[in-house]
Short mmCIF file of C-alpha atoms in Angstrom, two decimals:
data_model
loop_
_atom_site.label_atom_id
_atom_site.label_comp_id
_atom_site.label_asym_id
_atom_site.label_seq_id
_atom_site.Cartn_x
_atom_site.Cartn_y
_atom_site.Cartn_z
CA MET A 1 20.44 -4.90 23.06
CA VAL A 2 20.92 -1.35 24.28
CA ALA A 3 22.50 -0.58 21.08
CA LYS A 4 19.42 -1.76 19.44
CA ILE A 5 17.04 0.17 21.80
CA VAL A 6 18.82 3.35 21.46
CA ALA A 7 18.75 3.05 17.60
CA PHE A 8 15.02 2.40 17.44
CA VAL A 9 14.34 5.44 20.01
CA LEU A 10 16.61 7.64 17.53
CA TYR A 11 14.53 6.61 14.38
CA LEU A 12 11.28 6.97 16.12
CA GLY A 13 12.04 10.07 17.82
CA PHE A 14 13.22 11.52 14.34
CA MET A 15 9.58 10.56 12.93
CA VAL A 16 8.02 12.35 15.43
CA PHE A 17 10.10 15.25 15.23
CA ILE A 18 9.10 15.35 11.15
CA GLY A 19 5.37 15.34 12.34
CA LEU A 20 5.91 18.60 14.61
CA ARG A 21 8.19 20.21 12.27
CA TYR A 22 5.41 20.11 9.49
CA MET A 23 2.65 20.91 11.70
CA LYS A 24 2.64 24.54 11.34
CA LYS A 25 2.69 24.21 7.67
CA ASN A 26 -1.05 22.80 7.14
CA ARG A 27 -3.02 26.17 6.81
CA SER A 28 -5.78 24.34 4.67
CA ALA A 29 -7.22 20.95 3.92
CA SER A 30 -5.29 21.14 1.00
CA ASP A 31 -2.12 21.63 2.56
CA PHE A 32 -2.85 18.64 5.23
CA PHE A 33 -4.23 16.15 2.31
CA ILE A 34 -2.18 16.44 -0.49
CA GLY A 35 0.20 19.23 0.62
CA GLY A 36 -0.94 21.85 -1.54
CA ARG A 37 0.28 20.03 -4.79
CA LYS A 38 3.48 21.02 -4.04
CA VAL A 39 5.73 17.99 -3.50
CA GLY A 40 8.66 17.24 -5.66
CA PRO A 41 9.63 14.06 -7.71
CA TRP A 42 12.03 12.45 -5.57
CA MET A 43 9.65 12.83 -2.47
CA THR A 44 6.66 11.72 -4.40
CA ALA A 45 8.21 8.58 -5.91
CA LEU A 46 9.98 7.27 -2.67
CA SER A 47 6.66 8.40 -0.78
CA ALA A 48 4.43 6.51 -3.31
CA GLU A 49 6.59 3.17 -3.05
CA ALA A 50 7.14 3.25 0.61
CA SER A 51 3.59 3.66 1.45
CA ASP A 52 2.64 0.84 -1.30
CA MET A 53 5.00 -2.23 0.17
CA SER A 54 4.36 -1.81 3.67
CA GLY A 55 5.75 -4.29 6.18
CA TRP A 56 4.60 -7.39 3.80
CA LEU A 57 7.58 -6.45 1.68
CA LEU A 58 10.02 -6.83 4.48
CA MET A 59 8.38 -9.40 6.20
CA GLY A 60 5.11 -10.96 4.34
CA LEU A 61 7.16 -11.66 1.18
CA PRO A 62 10.36 -13.06 2.57
CA GLY A 63 8.21 -15.14 4.57
CA VAL A 64 6.75 -16.71 1.61
CA ALA A 65 9.92 -17.23 -0.09
CA TYR A 66 11.69 -18.87 2.97
CA LEU A 67 9.08 -21.35 2.87
CA GLY A 68 9.59 -22.64 -0.64
CA GLY A 69 7.32 -20.25 -2.20
CA VAL A 70 10.01 -19.05 -4.56
CA LYS A 71 7.50 -19.20 -7.60
CA GLU A 72 4.66 -17.30 -5.96
CA THR A 73 7.34 -14.63 -4.76
CA PHE A 74 8.51 -14.25 -8.40
CA TRP A 75 5.47 -14.07 -10.26
CA THR A 76 3.71 -11.74 -7.41
CA SER A 77 6.59 -9.31 -8.12
CA LEU A 78 6.63 -9.40 -11.37
CA GLY A 79 3.07 -8.48 -11.25
CA LEU A 80 3.68 -5.75 -9.40
CA ILE A 81 6.42 -4.13 -11.08
CA ILE A 82 4.32 -4.22 -14.31
CA GLY A 83 1.47 -2.67 -12.33
CA THR A 84 3.72 -0.24 -10.74
CA TYR A 85 5.08 1.13 -14.02
CA LEU A 86 1.74 1.44 -15.99
CA ASN A 87 -0.02 3.19 -13.24
CA TRP A 88 2.81 5.82 -13.15
CA LEU A 89 2.81 5.93 -16.90
CA ILE A 90 -1.05 5.54 -17.96
CA VAL A 91 -2.71 7.39 -14.53
CA ALA A 92 -0.49 9.75 -13.23
CA LYS A 93 -0.61 12.57 -15.21
CA PRO A 94 -4.31 12.20 -16.46
CA LEU A 95 -5.30 11.77 -13.02
CA ARG A 96 -3.56 15.12 -11.71
CA LYS A 97 -4.96 17.00 -14.72
CA CYS A 98 -8.25 15.75 -14.08
CA THR A 99 -8.73 16.07 -10.10
CA MET A 100 -7.75 19.78 -10.84
CA ALA A 101 -10.08 20.27 -13.70
CA PHE A 102 -13.12 18.68 -11.78
CA GLY A 103 -13.05 21.34 -8.88
CA ASP A 104 -9.54 20.72 -7.70
CA SER A 105 -10.48 17.76 -5.74
CA ILE A 106 -8.41 16.56 -2.89
CA THR A 107 -9.58 13.14 -2.31
CA ILE A 108 -10.76 10.30 -4.68
CA PRO A 109 -14.38 10.30 -3.31
CA GLU A 110 -14.38 14.18 -4.09
CA PHE A 111 -12.77 13.60 -7.31
CA LEU A 112 -15.72 11.04 -8.40
CA THR A 113 -18.28 13.17 -7.41
CA ASN A 114 -17.21 15.99 -9.20
CA ARG A 115 -16.28 14.05 -12.16
CA PHE A 116 -20.00 12.55 -12.37
CA ARG A 117 -21.78 15.53 -10.99
CA ASP A 118 -23.47 13.29 -8.21
CA ARG A 119 -25.47 15.92 -6.26
CA THR A 120 -27.18 12.97 -3.99
CA ASN A 121 -23.64 12.20 -2.39
CA VAL A 122 -24.19 8.51 -2.68
CA LEU A 123 -21.23 7.87 -4.98
CA SER A 124 -19.15 9.94 -2.08
CA ALA A 125 -20.72 7.77 0.62
CA ILE A 126 -20.14 4.51 -1.00
CA SER A 127 -16.60 4.98 -1.68
CA VAL A 128 -16.01 6.42 1.52
CA VAL A 129 -17.22 3.06 3.01
CA PHE A 130 -15.01 1.10 0.89
CA ILE A 131 -11.99 3.02 1.70
CA VAL A 132 -12.82 2.86 5.61
CA LEU A 133 -13.24 -0.73 5.33
CA PHE A 134 -10.28 -1.65 3.37
CA PHE A 135 -7.95 0.50 5.04
CA THR A 136 -8.67 -0.39 8.32
CA ILE A 137 -7.66 -3.90 7.37
CA TYR A 138 -4.72 -2.71 5.45
CA THR A 139 -3.72 -0.76 8.58
CA ALA A 140 -4.15 -3.40 10.80
CA SER A 141 -1.66 -5.47 8.76
CA GLY A 142 1.19 -2.40 9.41
CA PHE A 143 0.15 -2.81 13.38
CA VAL A 144 0.89 -6.80 13.23
CA ALA A 145 4.30 -6.12 11.37
CA CYS A 146 5.48 -3.57 14.08
CA ALA A 147 4.33 -6.16 16.93
CA LYS A 148 5.99 -9.09 15.16
CA LEU A 149 9.10 -6.75 14.79
CA PHE A 150 9.26 -5.99 18.33
CA ASN A 151 8.71 -9.37 19.74
CA SER A 152 11.63 -11.05 17.65
CA VAL A 153 14.01 -8.16 18.06
CA PHE A 154 13.57 -7.21 21.72
CA GLY A 155 11.53 -10.08 23.08
CA LEU A 156 8.45 -7.89 23.92
CA PRO A 157 5.13 -9.09 24.49
CA TYR A 158 2.93 -9.02 20.95
CA HIS A 159 0.54 -6.59 22.39
CA ALA A 160 3.02 -4.45 24.15
CA GLY A 161 4.82 -3.98 20.26
CA LEU A 162 1.53 -3.52 19.01
CA THR A 163 0.91 -0.46 21.09
CA ILE A 164 4.24 1.14 20.45
CA GLY A 165 3.77 0.95 16.97
CA LEU A 166 0.06 2.55 17.22
CA VAL A 167 1.36 5.47 19.51
CA VAL A 168 4.18 6.56 17.13
CA ILE A 169 2.37 6.38 14.04
CA LEU A 170 -0.73 8.16 15.51
CA ALA A 171 1.71 10.93 16.45
CA TYR A 172 3.37 12.09 13.52
CA THR A 173 0.15 11.41 11.11
CA ILE A 174 -1.96 13.17 13.11
CA LEU A 175 0.26 16.34 13.95
CA GLY A 176 2.03 16.56 10.35
CA GLY A 177 -0.48 15.51 7.64
CA TYR A 178 0.36 14.93 4.39
CA LEU A 179 3.76 16.84 4.10
CA ALA A 180 4.80 14.82 7.15
CA VAL A 181 3.74 11.65 5.67
CA CYS A 182 5.54 12.34 2.47
CA ALA A 183 8.93 13.08 4.34
CA THR A 184 9.01 10.39 6.68
CA ASP A 185 8.06 7.98 3.70
CA PHE A 186 10.87 9.48 1.82
CA ILE A 187 13.28 8.40 4.79
CA GLN A 188 11.70 5.39 5.34
CA GLY A 189 11.80 4.38 1.52
CA SER A 190 15.44 4.98 1.23
CA LEU A 191 16.13 3.03 4.34
CA MET A 192 14.01 -0.05 3.13
CA PHE A 193 16.16 0.33 -0.19
CA VAL A 194 19.60 0.23 1.52
CA ALA A 195 18.51 -2.60 3.93
CA LEU A 196 17.20 -4.89 1.36
CA LEU A 197 20.04 -4.02 -1.09
CA LEU A 198 22.80 -4.48 1.24
CA THR A 199 21.35 -7.73 3.07
CA GLY A 200 20.76 -9.47 -0.40
CA ILE A 201 24.41 -8.89 -1.12
CA VAL A 202 26.02 -9.80 1.71
CA MET A 203 24.13 -13.10 2.08
CA THR A 204 24.92 -13.92 -1.77
CA VAL A 205 28.75 -13.10 -1.13
CA THR A 206 28.80 -14.97 2.10
CA LEU A 207 27.18 -18.26 0.50
CA GLY A 208 29.50 -18.11 -1.93
CA GLY A 209 27.97 -16.38 -4.96
CA PRO A 210 25.12 -16.64 -6.85
CA ALA A 211 25.37 -20.15 -8.31
CA GLU A 212 26.47 -21.73 -5.14
CA ALA A 213 23.89 -19.81 -2.83
CA PHE A 214 21.04 -21.12 -4.91
CA ALA A 215 22.10 -24.50 -5.12
CA LYS A 216 22.44 -24.53 -1.10
CA VAL A 217 18.66 -23.16 -1.28
CA SER A 218 17.51 -25.94 -3.64
CA GLU A 219 19.38 -28.49 -1.33
CA PHE A 220 17.26 -26.91 1.88
CA GLY A 221 14.14 -27.40 -0.05
CA GLU A 222 14.61 -31.04 -0.97
CA ARG A 223 15.31 -31.65 2.61
CA ALA A 224 12.32 -30.04 3.90
CA VAL A 225 10.25 -31.97 1.54
CA SER A 226 11.79 -35.24 2.57
CA GLY A 227 10.66 -34.59 5.93
CA GLU A 228 13.75 -33.59 7.73
CA PHE A 229 12.21 -30.85 9.67
CA SER A 230 8.60 -30.44 11.11
CA ALA A 231 5.57 -32.02 9.38
CA VAL A 232 4.26 -28.46 9.34
CA MET A 233 7.35 -27.32 7.20
CA GLN A 234 7.24 -30.54 4.91
CA GLU A 235 3.65 -29.52 3.93
CA LYS A 236 4.30 -25.92 3.46
CA PHE A 237 7.15 -26.50 0.71
CA ARG A 238 5.19 -29.42 -0.82
CA ALA A 239 2.15 -27.08 -1.35
CA ASN A 240 4.51 -24.51 -2.74
CA GLN A 241 5.92 -26.79 -5.32
CA ASN A 242 2.79 -27.53 -6.78
CA TYR A 243 2.23 -24.19 -8.74
CA GLY A 244 0.18 -24.16 -11.56
CA ILE A 245 -1.50 -21.86 -14.20
CA VAL A 246 -4.10 -20.71 -11.43
CA PRO A 247 -1.55 -19.65 -8.92
CA ILE A 248 0.61 -17.92 -11.39
CA VAL A 249 -2.48 -15.83 -12.89
CA SER A 250 -3.49 -15.17 -9.26
CA ALA A 251 0.12 -13.90 -8.48
CA LEU A 252 0.30 -11.39 -11.65
CA VAL A 253 -2.95 -10.02 -11.21
CA TRP A 254 -1.73 -8.31 -8.02
CA GLY A 255 -0.76 -5.63 -10.23
CA LEU A 256 -4.22 -4.60 -11.30
CA GLY A 257 -4.62 -3.27 -7.59
CA TYR A 258 -2.38 -0.30 -8.32
CA PHE A 259 -5.12 1.60 -10.36
CA GLY A 260 -7.14 1.66 -7.00
CA MET A 261 -4.82 2.30 -4.30
CA PRO A 262 -6.05 5.74 -2.90
CA HIS A 263 -2.75 6.29 -1.02
CA ILE A 264 -1.14 5.74 -4.17
CA LEU A 265 -3.19 7.84 -6.27
CA VAL A 266 -3.18 10.85 -4.01
CA ARG A 267 0.41 10.90 -4.68
CA PHE A 268 0.04 11.62 -8.15
CA MET A 269 -2.60 14.21 -7.18
CA GLY A 270 -0.05 15.99 -4.89
CA ILE A 271 3.01 16.10 -7.16
CA ARG A 272 4.41 19.54 -8.26
CA SER A 273 3.96 19.51 -11.83
CA ASN A 274 3.04 17.15 -14.68
CA GLU A 275 6.78 17.69 -16.09
CA GLU A 276 8.25 16.05 -12.94
CA ILE A 277 6.06 12.88 -13.24
CA LYS A 278 8.58 11.15 -15.77
CA LEU A 279 11.47 11.65 -13.16
CA SER A 280 9.07 10.00 -10.65
CA ARG A 281 8.16 6.93 -12.57
CA ARG A 282 11.67 6.13 -13.41
CA ILE A 283 12.83 6.52 -9.70
CA ALA A 284 9.71 4.29 -8.62
CA THR A 285 10.11 1.63 -11.08
CA VAL A 286 14.22 1.44 -10.10
CA TRP A 287 13.05 1.12 -6.26
CA VAL A 288 10.26 -1.50 -6.76
CA VAL A 289 12.77 -3.72 -9.02
CA VAL A 290 15.51 -3.76 -6.62
CA ALA A 291 13.47 -4.09 -3.38
CA PHE A 292 11.54 -6.68 -4.82
CA ALA A 293 14.68 -8.54 -5.71
CA GLY A 294 16.32 -8.00 -2.52
CA ALA A 295 13.25 -9.22 -0.57
CA PHE A 296 13.22 -12.59 -3.03
CA VAL A 297 17.05 -13.12 -2.07
CA VAL A 298 16.62 -12.50 1.56
CA GLY A 299 13.77 -14.86 1.94
CA SER A 300 15.13 -17.68 -0.07
CA MET A 301 18.68 -17.60 1.19
CA GLY A 302 17.60 -17.21 4.70
CA THR A 303 16.76 -20.75 4.81
CA VAL A 304 20.78 -21.65 4.59
CA TYR A 305 22.06 -18.27 5.81
CA LEU A 306 20.15 -18.51 9.44
CA LYS A 307 22.17 -20.80 12.15
CA GLU A 308 18.54 -22.12 12.98
CA VAL A 309 15.46 -22.98 10.97
CA LEU A 310 12.81 -20.92 11.33
CA SER A 311 9.29 -22.47 12.23
CA PRO A 312 6.37 -21.68 9.62
CA GLY A 313 5.04 -19.29 11.92
CA SER A 314 7.94 -17.29 12.56
CA ALA A 315 8.95 -17.65 8.56
CA GLU A 316 7.80 -13.48 8.45
CA THR A 317 10.39 -12.62 10.99
CA VAL A 318 13.37 -14.20 8.58
CA PHE A 319 14.57 -10.44 7.53
CA SER A 320 15.10 -9.48 11.06
CA ALA A 321 16.78 -12.69 12.15
CA ALA A 322 19.30 -12.00 9.19
CA LEU A 323 19.93 -8.54 10.19
CA GLN A 324 20.57 -9.51 13.71
CA GLN A 325 22.85 -12.23 12.65
CA MET A 326 24.66 -10.14 10.02
CA TYR A 327 25.50 -6.83 11.79
CA PRO A 328 26.84 -4.80 14.71
CA ALA A 329 24.00 -4.36 17.45
CA PHE A 330 23.60 -0.82 16.58
CA VAL A 331 24.18 -1.00 12.60
CA ALA A 332 21.42 -4.09 12.84
CA GLY A 333 19.18 -1.64 14.81
CA ILE A 334 19.34 1.08 12.28
CA PHE A 335 18.29 -1.65 9.58
CA LEU A 336 16.19 -3.28 11.59
CA CYS A 337 13.89 0.19 11.66
CA ALA A 338 13.56 -0.44 7.86
CA ILE A 339 11.11 -3.14 8.80
CA LEU A 340 9.19 -0.77 11.22
CA ALA A 341 9.57 1.68 8.35
CA ALA A 342 7.67 -0.59 6.04
CA ALA A 343 4.75 -1.03 8.28
CA MET A 344 4.96 2.65 9.52
CA SER A 345 4.81 4.18 5.88
CA THR A 346 1.83 2.60 4.72
CA ALA A 347 -0.13 2.89 7.96
CA ASP A 348 0.29 6.31 8.13
CA SER A 349 -0.90 6.92 4.57
CA GLN A 350 -3.69 4.71 4.80
CA LEU A 351 -4.74 6.75 7.68
CA LEU A 352 -4.63 9.86 6.33
CA VAL A 353 -6.24 9.01 3.24
CA ALA A 354 -9.18 7.17 4.95
CA SER A 355 -9.59 10.17 7.45
CA SER A 356 -9.72 12.76 4.40
CA ALA A 357 -12.31 10.75 3.05
CA PHE A 358 -14.73 10.89 5.75
CA SER A 359 -13.92 14.22 7.00
CA ARG A 360 -14.05 15.98 3.65
CA ASP A 361 -16.75 13.88 1.71
CA ILE A 362 -18.93 12.76 4.65
CA PHE A 363 -18.57 15.33 7.39
CA LYS A 364 -18.12 18.69 5.20
CA GLY A 365 -19.88 17.25 2.02
CA VAL A 366 -23.12 15.91 3.78
CA LEU A 367 -23.24 16.42 7.49
CA LYS A 368 -22.22 19.85 7.64
CA LYS A 369 -21.50 21.83 4.24
CA ASP A 370 -20.55 25.15 5.95
CA ALA A 371 -17.64 23.61 8.03
CA THR A 372 -14.76 25.84 8.37
CA GLU A 373 -11.25 24.39 7.27
CA ARG A 374 -10.39 24.34 10.90
CA GLU A 375 -13.38 22.12 11.73
CA VAL A 376 -12.57 19.76 8.91
CA LEU A 377 -8.83 19.18 10.01
CA ARG A 378 -9.97 18.90 13.76
CA ILE A 379 -12.69 16.01 12.17
CA SER A 380 -9.88 14.31 9.99
CA ARG A 381 -7.89 13.91 13.09
CA ALA A 382 -10.20 12.61 15.12
CA THR A 383 -10.97 10.00 12.39
CA VAL A 384 -7.38 9.34 12.15
CA PHE A 385 -7.52 7.98 15.76
CA VAL A 386 -11.01 6.06 15.40
CA ILE A 387 -9.64 4.19 12.33
CA ALA A 388 -6.52 3.19 14.20
CA ALA A 389 -8.23 2.09 17.21
CA VAL A 390 -10.38 -0.44 14.94
CA ALA A 391 -7.33 -1.30 13.24
CA TYR A 392 -5.57 -2.02 16.50
CA VAL A 393 -8.42 -4.38 17.50
CA LEU A 394 -8.34 -6.38 14.39
CA SER A 395 -4.43 -6.85 15.02
CA LEU A 396 -4.85 -8.12 18.61
CA LYS A 397 -4.38 -11.83 17.36
CA PRO A 398 -0.62 -12.79 17.81
CA ASP A 399 -1.13 -15.39 14.69
CA SER A 400 -2.42 -12.85 12.44
CA SER A 401 -0.58 -13.13 8.80
CA ILE A 402 0.52 -9.89 7.32
CA PHE A 403 0.34 -11.46 3.98
CA SER A 404 -3.20 -12.73 4.18
CA LEU A 405 -4.16 -8.88 5.61
CA VAL A 406 -2.53 -7.28 2.87
CA SER A 407 -3.85 -9.36 0.34
CA TYR A 408 -7.41 -9.07 1.11
CA ALA A 409 -7.40 -5.01 1.37
CA TRP A 410 -5.38 -5.06 -1.92
CA ALA A 411 -7.96 -7.13 -3.75
CA GLY A 412 -10.86 -4.81 -2.19
CA PHE A 413 -9.19 -1.41 -3.51
CA GLY A 414 -7.84 -2.58 -6.86
CA ALA A 415 -11.41 -4.36 -7.79
CA THR A 416 -13.39 -1.47 -6.37
CA PHE A 417 -11.87 1.64 -7.43
CA GLY A 418 -9.31 0.58 -10.04
CA PRO A 419 -11.91 0.00 -13.14
CA ILE A 420 -13.89 3.34 -12.05
CA ILE A 421 -10.69 5.44 -12.09
CA LEU A 422 -9.75 4.21 -15.76
CA LEU A 423 -12.82 4.48 -17.04
CA ALA A 424 -13.43 8.05 -15.42
CA LEU A 425 -10.10 9.39 -16.94
CA PHE A 426 -10.44 7.85 -20.31
CA TRP A 427 -14.13 7.08 -21.04
CA ARG A 428 -16.21 10.28 -22.11
CA GLY A 429 -19.46 8.41 -21.48
CA MET A 430 -19.01 6.93 -18.16
CA THR A 431 -21.71 8.12 -15.70
CA ARG A 432 -22.61 8.23 -11.83
CA ASN A 433 -24.86 5.01 -11.99
CA GLY A 434 -22.00 3.46 -13.85
CA ALA A 435 -19.45 4.15 -11.08
CA ILE A 436 -22.14 3.34 -8.40
CA ALA A 437 -22.94 0.17 -9.84
CA GLY A 438 -19.51 -0.76 -10.54
CA LEU A 439 -18.27 0.04 -7.01
CA VAL A 440 -21.18 -2.31 -5.22
CA ALA A 441 -20.71 -4.94 -7.65
CA GLY A 442 -16.72 -4.86 -7.26
CA GLY A 443 -16.63 -4.86 -3.60
CA ALA A 444 -19.44 -7.28 -3.09
CA THR A 445 -17.44 -9.75 -5.31
CA VAL A 446 -14.29 -9.71 -3.46
CA ILE A 447 -16.03 -9.85 -0.24
CA ALA A 448 -17.87 -13.01 -1.15
CA TRP A 449 -14.89 -14.75 -3.15
CA HIS A 450 -12.74 -14.39 -0.26
CA ASN A 451 -14.69 -16.27 1.99
CA MET A 452 -15.21 -19.12 -0.59
CA SER A 453 -12.50 -21.91 -1.36
CA GLY A 454 -11.83 -24.57 -3.87
CA GLY A 455 -11.89 -24.78 -7.41
CA ILE A 456 -12.44 -21.41 -9.45
CA PHE A 457 -12.53 -19.94 -6.05
CA ASP A 458 -8.56 -20.33 -5.66
CA VAL A 459 -8.21 -17.50 -8.13
CA TYR A 460 -7.26 -14.40 -6.05
CA GLU A 461 -10.29 -12.41 -5.61
CA ILE A 462 -9.27 -9.11 -7.22
CA LEU A 463 -9.41 -10.57 -10.74
CA PRO A 464 -12.88 -11.49 -10.85
CA GLY A 465 -13.78 -8.40 -8.72
CA PHE A 466 -12.06 -6.46 -11.33
CA VAL A 467 -13.60 -8.05 -14.13
CA VAL A 468 -17.36 -7.64 -12.37
CA CYS A 469 -16.68 -3.85 -11.40
CA LEU A 470 -15.71 -3.13 -15.14
CA ILE A 471 -18.64 -4.88 -16.61
CA PHE A 472 -21.32 -3.36 -14.21
CA ALA A 473 -19.61 0.05 -15.02
CA VAL A 474 -19.92 -0.13 -18.57
CA ILE A 475 -23.33 -1.71 -18.88
CA PHE A 476 -24.96 1.04 -16.64
CA SER A 477 -23.13 3.65 -17.90
CA ALA A 478 -24.25 2.52 -21.47
CA CYS A 479 -27.82 1.94 -20.45
CA GLN A 480 -28.12 5.71 -19.56
CA LYS A 481 -28.80 7.44 -22.75
CA GLU A 482 -28.81 10.90 -21.46
CA LYS A 483 -25.67 12.19 -20.34
CA ASP A 484 -25.24 15.20 -18.16
CA GLY A 485 -23.99 17.93 -21.06
CA GLU A 486 -22.07 19.65 -18.36
CA MET A 487 -20.18 16.99 -17.29
CA LEU A 488 -19.58 15.93 -21.03
CA ALA A 489 -18.11 19.67 -21.36
CA SER A 490 -16.39 19.52 -18.16
CA PHE A 491 -14.52 16.16 -19.66
CA ASP A 492 -13.92 17.82 -22.85
CA ARG A 493 -11.83 20.57 -21.16
CA PHE A 494 -9.90 18.53 -19.35
CA LYS A 495 -8.73 16.33 -22.37
CA ALA A 496 -7.82 19.76 -24.07
CA MET A 497 -5.50 20.53 -21.18
CA ALA A 498 -2.34 21.03 -21.93
CA ASP A 499 0.23 18.58 -20.37
#
């Protein structure tokens, strides 16, 4: 136990040290929010993927696989791998160019305001509302992951673990800004990659190789369905066996979410040059494929590798349980930090993006247009604290599901910002009215659909939300006959920019 505590203290201390190290490098809002557009390809790629995956990759997804959801894990992973690649291929370079062409925008709401020449700030305000709403939910999932990790490893009360995670994440996010977040995410992404890869390999070898290991996993599933374990376990495994076309579609459309994730899109805006995006895309794609394969193996093989059968309520701790059984205490402690890293790397990015949206686009854009850079930074740090506090309150229930929280927030962003970003980059005729209509319609659809159940409502809410947002954006833009001439000219200049 002492060795694990030492490993955690060293890791958490190092994260805060990075925040302190980068604190003096934030001379402007651009430095604090997107690193002055000077982040290299390796750090950009690993930071993007680490902030993308969050605690659900190392806890939520393996937990689903552990409970017999092998098909759901596979199809969800496939959808996300495709989405990751297409986002880097289609969106990354045009978004970096477009944000520079339209007022050197450094936040998504600011970009949309500049792109569609919205002088009323209505588009910006709506964007900020959705960003703060869904990022608060998303950040809560990261806090839940921290709490469950500290509880499973050290036996700490859930709320004590929750508080520790909150304090550390707040410390280096508020101090260091974007550069600190990217640096810590680079380290955390590397740690997540190594932990998943090695643990999956050790599990497979220990169980006698791939063929024998999966045969044992299949046998465990048959025993679970037959009722050898608890009634709840039996129900979970039987439910996961009935996996038809609707669940497959729902899993695949997770990939649509990437086009609207502000904390990932901002990585495209902050990379050093367009030429380095290709290398970042390759790094990110390899990372995602290996990480998902590792999560799939750890979750499914954990059923037969672990000495004790986990209850459905504890299934999301399968990775941490395997690490503690597999490695010496200090090594296990280091790798357990990968789970903490997954939660922290997403929470810090989301807090930063949400705070930048409020401070830049509401405080400076609406409330105090003559605000200085120092005032914007001060408000941004205060906003980080407020959003974290609300997310903390949402995380107070010990039975909160990491996977459920992430899926809701993911759908919210994908269905509101995804179609709008794509249309803003590739359709000259897209307008402010179309963007506003799409955002509102897509967001409302996700919220309403999420609270329905049965029949067509079993489809993951990101799909209907994405489609509705797209339809409303196109219709309202097409109905606006008189387009802003300066907006069209700016779009033409953006398209003419060299790659």
